[in-house]
XYZ file of C-alpha atoms in Angstrom:
576
model
C 125.227 134.593 130.753
C 122.714 136.946 132.141
C 125.329 137.396 134.052
C 128.550 138.896 133.337
C 126.390 141.885 134.214
C 128.460 142.771 137.196
C 131.641 142.602 135.115
C 130.251 145.263 132.804
C 129.229 147.845 135.351
C 131.937 147.376 137.949
C 134.441 148.726 135.435
C 132.394 151.734 134.414
C 134.632 154.219 136.155
C 137.845 153.057 134.521
C 139.553 155.386 132.061
C 138.825 152.940 129.302
C 135.236 154.072 129.086
C 134.020 157.335 127.697
C 132.651 160.513 129.174
C 129.250 161.711 128.118
C 130.159 165.286 128.999
C 132.048 165.835 125.758
C 129.040 164.871 123.650
C 126.398 167.164 122.241
C 123.117 166.068 123.826
C 120.977 166.908 120.841
C 122.852 166.389 117.621
C 124.114 163.084 116.353
C 127.865 162.804 116.681
C 130.290 160.422 115.039
C 131.863 158.823 118.093
C 135.057 157.995 116.245
C 135.797 161.680 115.819
C 134.781 162.775 119.303
C 137.636 163.883 121.477
C 138.599 161.381 124.113
C 136.813 158.419 122.503
C 138.318 155.282 120.999
C 135.399 153.651 119.232
C 135.764 151.735 115.985
C 132.105 151.998 114.971
C 129.678 154.324 116.740
C 125.980 153.835 117.298
C 124.890 155.429 113.986
C 127.719 153.979 111.873
C 127.054 151.214 109.346
C 130.038 148.889 108.896
C 130.378 146.906 105.636
C 127.890 144.026 105.456
C 130.580 141.337 105.588
C 132.018 142.818 108.791
C 128.515 143.135 110.211
C 128.047 139.379 109.833
C 131.146 138.511 111.886
C 130.448 141.209 114.467
C 126.864 139.966 114.736
C 128.075 136.387 115.198
C 130.188 137.621 118.069
C 127.160 139.166 119.774
C 125.181 135.991 119.128
C 127.853 133.822 120.732
C 127.968 136.240 123.656
C 124.250 135.936 124.440
C 123.691 132.264 123.711
C 125.080 131.236 127.093
C 122.362 133.218 128.892
C 119.628 131.636 126.787
C 120.946 128.100 127.289
C 121.293 128.393 131.054
C 117.637 129.166 131.755
C 116.043 125.848 130.674
C 118.529 123.905 132.816
C 116.804 125.420 135.857
C 113.320 125.912 134.444
C 112.570 122.514 132.912
C 113.226 120.378 136.039
C 110.919 122.688 138.007
C 108.281 122.111 135.297
C 108.523 118.337 135.969
C 109.992 117.731 132.502
C 112.144 114.650 131.917
C 115.848 115.233 131.181
C 115.676 113.643 127.731
C 112.489 115.370 126.617
C 113.023 116.955 123.151
C 110.694 119.767 124.214
C 113.637 121.236 126.133
C 115.165 122.081 122.782
C 111.856 123.560 121.632
C 111.859 125.894 124.628
C 115.401 127.069 123.822
C 114.448 127.656 120.178
C 111.392 129.622 121.287
C 113.518 131.812 123.575
C 115.968 132.552 120.761
C 113.135 133.234 118.298
C 111.542 135.711 120.734
C 114.936 137.316 121.405
C 115.457 137.906 117.677
C 112.157 139.688 117.159
C 112.184 141.715 120.377
C 115.810 142.797 119.908
C 115.289 143.997 116.329
C 112.229 146.096 117.165
C 113.782 147.499 120.369
C 116.949 148.561 118.524
C 115.075 149.998 115.556
C 111.988 151.603 117.114
C 112.348 151.206 120.903
C 115.096 152.860 122.913
C 117.300 152.664 119.763
C 120.383 151.665 121.724
C 122.436 148.674 120.449
C 121.213 146.261 123.134
C 120.202 142.612 122.940
C 116.996 141.678 124.740
C 115.912 138.176 125.620
C 115.368 135.577 128.336
C 116.638 136.553 131.768
C 117.591 134.920 135.046
C 115.587 137.620 136.842
C 112.340 135.836 136.018
C 113.580 132.517 137.385
C 113.374 133.621 141.024
C 109.607 134.319 141.002
C 109.086 131.364 138.654
C 110.611 128.958 141.153
C 108.599 130.582 143.953
C 105.373 129.941 142.021
C 106.296 126.354 141.146
C 107.042 125.620 144.810
C 103.416 126.259 145.736
C 101.784 123.006 146.912
C 99.562 122.727 143.818
C 102.527 122.977 141.424
C 105.107 120.782 143.121
C 106.280 117.846 141.026
C 105.222 114.303 141.871
C 107.919 111.730 142.558
C 110.011 110.517 139.638
C 108.548 107.045 140.083
C 105.055 108.475 139.603
C 106.148 110.388 136.497
C 107.692 107.280 134.925
C 104.463 105.348 135.456
C 102.427 107.995 133.592
C 101.485 107.681 129.933
C 103.413 109.822 127.460
C 100.383 112.120 127.127
C 100.133 112.605 130.897
C 103.892 113.263 131.141
C 103.581 115.924 128.475
C 100.500 117.498 130.057
C 102.264 117.515 133.448
C 104.763 120.174 132.351
C 102.509 121.920 129.850
C 99.926 122.878 132.463
C 102.711 124.472 134.501
C 104.091 126.248 131.455
C 100.644 127.659 130.707
C 100.418 128.995 134.260
C 103.822 130.666 133.921
C 103.014 132.050 130.464
C 99.855 133.721 131.706
C 101.599 135.164 134.764
C 104.455 136.528 132.644
C 102.238 138.084 129.962
C 99.769 139.743 132.344
C 102.355 141.015 134.845
C 104.339 142.599 131.996
C 101.385 144.854 131.205
C 102.419 146.820 134.290
C 105.815 147.462 132.692
C 104.098 148.508 129.466
C 102.029 151.000 131.442
C 105.073 152.334 133.310
C 106.927 153.009 130.080
C 104.332 154.362 127.691
C 102.523 156.445 130.319
C 105.778 158.230 131.134
C 105.619 157.185 134.787
C 108.999 155.475 134.603
C 110.631 158.844 133.912
C 108.988 160.227 137.042
C 109.585 157.192 139.256
C 113.244 156.811 138.323
C 114.201 159.153 141.187
C 112.888 156.547 143.634
C 114.989 153.780 142.039
C 117.999 154.648 144.140
C 121.270 152.710 144.454
C 120.003 151.210 147.724
C 116.986 149.897 145.805
C 119.124 148.421 143.044
C 121.561 146.653 145.403
C 119.133 144.184 147.032
C 116.865 143.816 143.979
C 119.577 142.818 141.518
C 122.163 141.147 143.751
C 119.537 138.807 145.218
C 118.786 137.486 141.729
C 122.139 135.717 141.874
C 122.337 134.986 145.589
C 118.918 133.338 145.757
C 119.863 130.827 143.035
C 122.944 129.410 144.774
C 121.168 126.126 145.510
C 120.514 125.570 141.794
C 124.181 126.196 141.024
C 125.241 123.818 143.800
C 122.890 121.075 142.610
C 124.251 121.125 139.052
C 127.908 121.562 140.035
C 127.765 118.737 142.580
C 126.977 116.214 139.841
C 130.771 116.132 139.340
C 132.872 118.702 141.190
C 135.979 117.912 139.127
C 134.331 118.927 135.851
C 132.622 121.908 137.499
C 135.862 123.184 139.024
C 137.635 122.733 135.702
C 134.941 124.891 134.102
C 135.334 127.558 136.789
C 139.130 127.578 136.492
C 139.136 127.837 132.687
C 136.529 130.586 132.614
C 138.429 132.535 135.252
C 141.695 132.039 133.358
C 140.272 133.150 130.004
C 138.099 136.050 131.203
C 140.462 137.497 133.825
C 144.093 136.449 133.353
C 144.425 136.110 129.569
C 142.305 139.028 128.373
C 145.320 140.857 126.922
C 146.888 137.790 125.325
C 146.425 137.890 121.560
C 146.150 134.723 119.503
C 147.586 134.644 115.946
C 145.021 133.929 113.222
C 145.332 133.973 109.404
C 143.615 136.913 107.662
C 143.183 138.015 104.057
C 142.898 141.427 102.392
C 143.001 142.547 98.752
C 146.035 144.738 99.326
C 148.174 142.463 101.531
C 146.811 139.034 100.640
C 147.119 136.406 103.374
C 148.762 137.478 106.599
C 148.848 136.671 110.301
C 147.006 138.988 112.684
C 146.735 138.959 116.450
C 143.244 138.344 117.833
C 141.942 138.779 121.403
C 140.245 135.409 121.355
C 140.326 134.940 125.145
C 138.882 138.376 125.761
C 136.051 138.012 123.273
C 135.027 134.357 123.650
C 135.868 133.130 127.173
C 132.506 131.389 127.661
C 132.529 129.691 124.264
C 136.115 128.486 124.717
C 135.413 127.169 128.197
C 132.310 125.222 127.180
C 134.033 123.807 124.090
C 137.152 122.615 125.940
C 135.242 121.062 128.843
C 132.721 119.463 126.498
C 135.554 117.843 124.538
C 137.102 116.644 127.798
C 133.793 115.087 128.871
C 133.498 113.434 125.441
C 136.950 111.867 125.798
C 136.189 110.638 129.318
C 132.901 109.219 128.038
C 134.683 107.477 125.172
C 137.007 105.698 127.602
C 134.142 104.927 130.032
C 135.653 106.916 132.864
C 132.124 107.864 133.922
C 129.600 105.090 134.592
C 126.660 104.709 132.218
C 124.029 107.356 132.876
C 126.374 109.708 134.737
C 125.416 113.409 134.251
C 128.949 114.220 133.058
C 128.700 111.838 130.101
C 128.070 113.372 126.691
C 125.810 110.550 125.525
C 123.214 110.760 128.316
C 120.818 112.961 126.337
C 122.219 112.454 122.843
C 118.921 111.093 121.502
C 117.385 114.544 121.877
C 119.192 115.647 118.703
C 117.840 112.724 116.705
C 114.316 113.191 118.039
C 114.259 116.906 117.183
C 112.997 118.073 113.818
C 115.191 120.205 111.592
C 112.774 123.084 111.273
C 110.096 124.251 113.667
C 108.585 127.729 113.800
C 107.423 128.664 117.338
C 103.877 130.004 117.478
C 101.575 131.602 120.084
C 99.939 129.127 122.424
C 102.130 126.223 121.282
C 101.797 124.580 124.730
C 98.114 125.531 125.019
C 96.735 128.980 125.748
C 98.078 130.638 128.897
C 96.112 130.481 132.121
C 96.025 133.311 134.641
C 95.971 133.280 138.434
C 96.234 136.194 140.848
C 99.079 134.582 142.800
C 101.076 133.922 139.640
C 100.664 137.432 138.255
C 101.556 139.213 141.496
C 104.510 136.908 142.083
C 105.838 137.452 138.557
C 105.711 141.213 139.104
C 108.946 140.722 141.051
C 110.704 139.686 137.843
C 109.175 142.597 135.947
C 110.342 145.103 138.555
C 113.839 143.588 138.719
C 114.187 143.756 134.933
C 112.949 147.350 134.899
C 115.534 148.371 137.476
C 118.315 146.584 135.560
C 117.414 148.118 132.202
C 117.200 151.624 133.673
C 120.795 151.244 134.824
C 121.955 149.724 131.512
C 120.656 152.441 129.187
C 123.106 155.212 130.208
C 125.884 152.615 130.428
C 125.325 151.466 126.847
C 125.026 155.021 125.539
C 128.293 155.919 127.231
C 130.098 152.959 125.694
C 128.799 153.849 122.219
C 129.741 157.512 122.427
C 126.061 158.412 122.184
C 124.311 161.178 124.129
C 122.758 160.122 127.450
C 119.336 158.593 126.719
C 116.603 161.254 127.018
C 113.516 160.538 129.057
C 111.409 159.686 125.985
C 113.900 156.984 124.943
C 113.879 155.429 128.421
C 110.077 155.538 128.523
C 109.875 153.904 125.114
C 112.541 151.327 125.911
C 110.882 150.187 129.145
C 107.453 150.187 127.501
C 108.631 148.057 124.632
C 110.516 145.733 126.971
C 107.148 145.122 128.618
C 105.575 144.378 125.226
C 108.442 141.995 124.513
C 107.735 140.146 127.755
C 104.028 139.940 126.898
C 105.046 138.461 123.537
C 107.409 136.001 125.253
C 104.594 134.874 127.549
C 102.138 134.353 124.699
C 104.789 132.433 122.743
C 105.365 130.123 125.718
C 109.073 130.741 126.261
C 108.622 130.318 130.011
C 110.520 133.553 130.588
C 110.412 137.292 129.939
C 112.819 139.705 128.241
C 115.526 141.960 129.582
C 118.734 143.658 128.474
C 121.673 141.241 128.213
C 124.593 142.558 130.247
C 127.093 140.387 128.371
C 126.354 142.185 125.113
C 126.713 145.568 126.797
C 130.109 144.328 127.965
C 130.998 143.182 124.439
C 130.532 146.755 123.209
C 132.958 148.052 125.836
C 135.514 145.391 124.959
C 135.331 145.504 121.161
C 134.635 149.272 120.784
C 131.901 148.383 118.282
C 128.617 150.029 119.222
C 126.889 150.059 115.845
C 123.115 149.642 115.869
C 123.352 147.877 112.489
C 125.476 145.075 113.966
C 122.766 144.214 116.504
C 120.186 144.172 113.722
C 122.323 141.625 111.871
C 122.621 139.625 115.098
C 118.817 139.540 115.278
C 118.740 137.912 111.853
C 121.170 135.203 113.010
C 119.031 134.542 116.088
C 115.908 134.285 113.969
C 117.538 131.617 111.804
C 118.548 129.524 114.799
C 115.148 129.999 116.370
C 113.541 128.021 113.536
C 116.358 125.450 113.051
C 115.379 123.258 115.966
C 118.383 120.932 116.029
C 120.622 123.842 117.027
C 118.552 124.320 120.154
C 118.755 120.599 120.873
C 122.563 120.666 120.712
C 122.782 123.038 123.671
C 120.505 120.863 125.801
C 122.999 117.987 125.784
C 125.795 120.030 127.416
C 126.887 117.924 130.446
C 125.249 119.238 133.606
C 128.470 119.673 135.668
C 129.734 122.102 133.003
C 126.532 124.081 133.339
C 126.910 123.995 137.132
C 130.391 125.496 136.889
C 129.073 128.223 134.601
C 126.278 128.922 137.101
C 128.817 129.473 139.883
C 130.440 132.248 137.850
C 127.277 133.600 136.264
C 125.152 133.961 139.376
C 128.099 135.504 141.198
C 128.453 138.135 138.488
C 124.759 139.007 138.719
C 125.216 139.602 142.433
C 128.326 141.673 141.716
C 126.396 143.862 139.298
C 123.866 144.643 142.003
C 126.558 145.306 144.585
C 128.420 147.597 142.178
C 125.722 150.232 142.783
C 127.268 150.682 146.238
C 129.977 152.792 144.592
C 127.535 155.704 144.639
C 126.622 155.623 148.362
C 128.618 156.383 151.502
C 129.519 153.040 153.031
C 130.718 154.622 156.270
C 127.102 155.598 157.019
C 125.388 153.442 159.646
C 122.078 154.330 157.987
C 123.151 152.848 154.676
C 124.721 149.786 156.270
C 121.482 149.083 158.135
C 119.404 149.289 154.938
C 121.808 147.097 152.963
C 122.198 144.477 155.656
C 118.554 144.149 156.620
C 117.095 144.258 153.092
C 119.445 141.519 151.862
C 119.555 139.244 154.895
C 115.857 139.251 155.750
C 114.883 138.692 152.101
C 116.881 135.444 152.188
C 115.531 134.349 155.587
C 111.809 134.766 154.865
C 111.664 132.818 151.542
C 113.803 130.026 153.006
C 111.395 129.638 155.905
C 108.352 129.623 153.621
C 109.845 126.946 151.391
C 110.215 124.742 154.467
C 106.712 125.714 155.679
C 104.589 126.126 152.510
C 101.293 126.165 154.424
C 102.404 128.640 157.086
C 100.225 131.477 155.776
C 96.596 130.746 156.599
C 94.201 133.679 156.140
C 91.127 131.602 155.407
C 91.174 132.598 151.723
C 93.056 130.200 149.422
C 93.774 132.814 146.734
C 95.093 135.324 149.265
C 97.218 132.592 150.877
C 98.817 131.816 147.503
C 99.411 135.498 146.724
C 101.087 136.215 150.071
C 103.126 133.016 149.879
C 104.511 133.865 146.426
C 105.269 137.475 147.399
C 107.064 136.485 150.597
C 108.876 133.632 148.841
C 110.342 135.902 146.154
C 113.549 137.282 147.594
C 114.114 139.971 144.952
C 110.663 141.434 145.585
C 111.052 141.365 149.369
C 114.560 142.858 149.240
C 113.696 145.489 146.650
C 110.605 146.689 148.491
C 112.420 146.850 151.829
C 115.400 148.693 150.326
C 113.208 151.161 148.432
C 110.949 151.863 151.419
C 113.729 152.321 153.957
C 115.939 154.449 151.692
C 113.083 156.799 150.867
C 111.823 157.116 154.458
C 114.863 156.997 156.780
C 116.418 160.495 156.930
C 119.673 160.900 155.026
C 121.489 163.531 152.982
C 121.559 163.275 149.156
C 125.339 162.770 149.281
C 124.975 160.034 151.889
C 122.325 158.208 149.841
C 124.373 158.531 146.646
C 121.668 160.489 144.866
C 123.985 163.146 143.443
C 126.443 160.665 141.911
C 123.538 158.522 140.676
C 121.849 161.549 139.076
C 125.034 162.252 137.126
C 124.961 158.658 135.867
C 121.257 158.852 135.011
C 121.472 162.052 132.959
C 118.012 162.532 131.434
C 118.406 166.123 130.267
C 118.665 165.598 126.490
C 116.363 167.903 124.562
C 114.205 166.926 121.565
C 115.541 167.840 118.141
C 113.922 170.498 115.988
C 113.966 171.476 112.349
C 116.653 169.675 110.373
C 118.522 168.401 113.416
C 118.873 164.654 113.871
C 119.365 162.594 116.979
C 120.478 159.092 117.824
C 117.109 158.543 119.507
C 114.892 159.781 116.657
C 112.756 157.246 114.792
C 114.362 156.062 111.512
C 111.261 157.251 109.622
C 108.441 159.739 110.126
C 110.247 162.404 112.171
C 109.254 165.299 109.882
C 105.606 164.360 110.225
C 105.873 164.088 114.024
C 107.445 167.535 114.327
C 104.574 169.097 112.406
C 102.004 167.721 114.872
C 102.262 169.837 118.023
C 100.220 167.395 120.113
C 103.042 164.836 119.837
C 105.165 167.110 122.049
C 103.168 165.926 125.083
C 103.417 162.168 124.337
C 106.112 160.879 126.749
C 107.433 158.108 124.497
C 107.818 160.072 121.254
C 111.109 161.731 120.181
C 109.310 165.080 119.983
C 108.403 164.932 123.707
C 109.175 168.133 125.593
C 109.085 167.451 129.352
C 107.993 170.328 131.539
C 110.781 172.132 133.343
C 110.735 171.896 137.132
């Protein structure tokens, strides 16, 4: 889930991962033949099509947990009933958007084998917006008394507000990327900016995890225990599976099933357990742990449904919503900046040059605009789980992710698949949240490896930026009308900003780290600069690069003016 992110980056310094220093920064290199690397398929390799299908399915199964988790938090805040089939439509829309955005990002964007789709980072500002007095849900009794049209319009008007805020705020990310500003501002995105911004994404959602898990602590704890067992204790245990080859025929091979599919195994086992307990009426009728509570959603869902722009009505735009949603945009930008060199390192590719980072961030913004217009209720960001899958499987082929996009596109239009995930018992989801949100926080905290933790300066910045950004939003939730400037729009804007913990924490951390005196070593800037190596040069003549466009490079090289465009592979940044 969005959200083994910490698991990926915490282990970056282990010997298992590769060193970018042995790689030519301009010419494409076959990672399998690079000294010191142990990669089965590198970024530019094309495995056989039949292997691509299975490898793509693996990536699909890795990311589906992140997609499924978002509506479990989003739809109740939208005032949507638990058995509303539209929940499945939202999941299908998210997967459909993920398929399209991922394919274009991998092929023409940053060109790294990353999966991009719905992210938890947008949920924090989303919940802050929906907690404004005008968007709070009426009582359940009032909702039940409404007509079916009014019930539908109740959540659609909120979805339109979110869609407009997401699409418009993402234009800022588009500007950052394609203008080249992100390459210049990256020096201000220090480890002490990343720590509060990213870690608070998980910490600020603990109440949502507690609410779902508390529906039945036995099932939730079982989920936590199994996921911990599979993902931590049994990662090196291989499971025998039958295989077939033309030379050897049928044989038994060992497969790291626990290492590759811990989330899928956990959900499957606990879902079966809940089904058995439901069959024997262990849970009372209507209990959230029963598997038949929302079963009618599958029957009510159509087989095929193609998501389309404005499917919930055309987005509406408010100043408060747009400014509040900027917090999610900034958090996603910070996360992706840290993922790009990580992914390149795992694939045996050169460190991403500045033009690739500019283009990747710019297109991520376009993907979020697209997600807003499509009404997914969320934006797009790099999935940390899929970055982790590359490190585990040693398969970093760009072609595999393109195949995975095709699988996502198919599920995005087969609506019953989306409906199946909605009926997962809520306590199972709560247990997954407890792990997932914790891993997001761990990913943010892992940036502390670069700074000196024996520095009182750094400890002050970390402690204040994280603690105060939890205190202020909590107080505003309890006192929604506390800010009174005399202007209703300004009141809403300030309330959303101060209620969004990741924005408050990120701004405080960034401001203090860039203003309080400290040495580069103390602030972790030297170690961070080595991680964020942006020195790759553009290719010339017949040379090829991992980050070149798949077509049109000869034409670009002939046009000298393209050398000054910061998102083109021919870009030649000025030397300092």
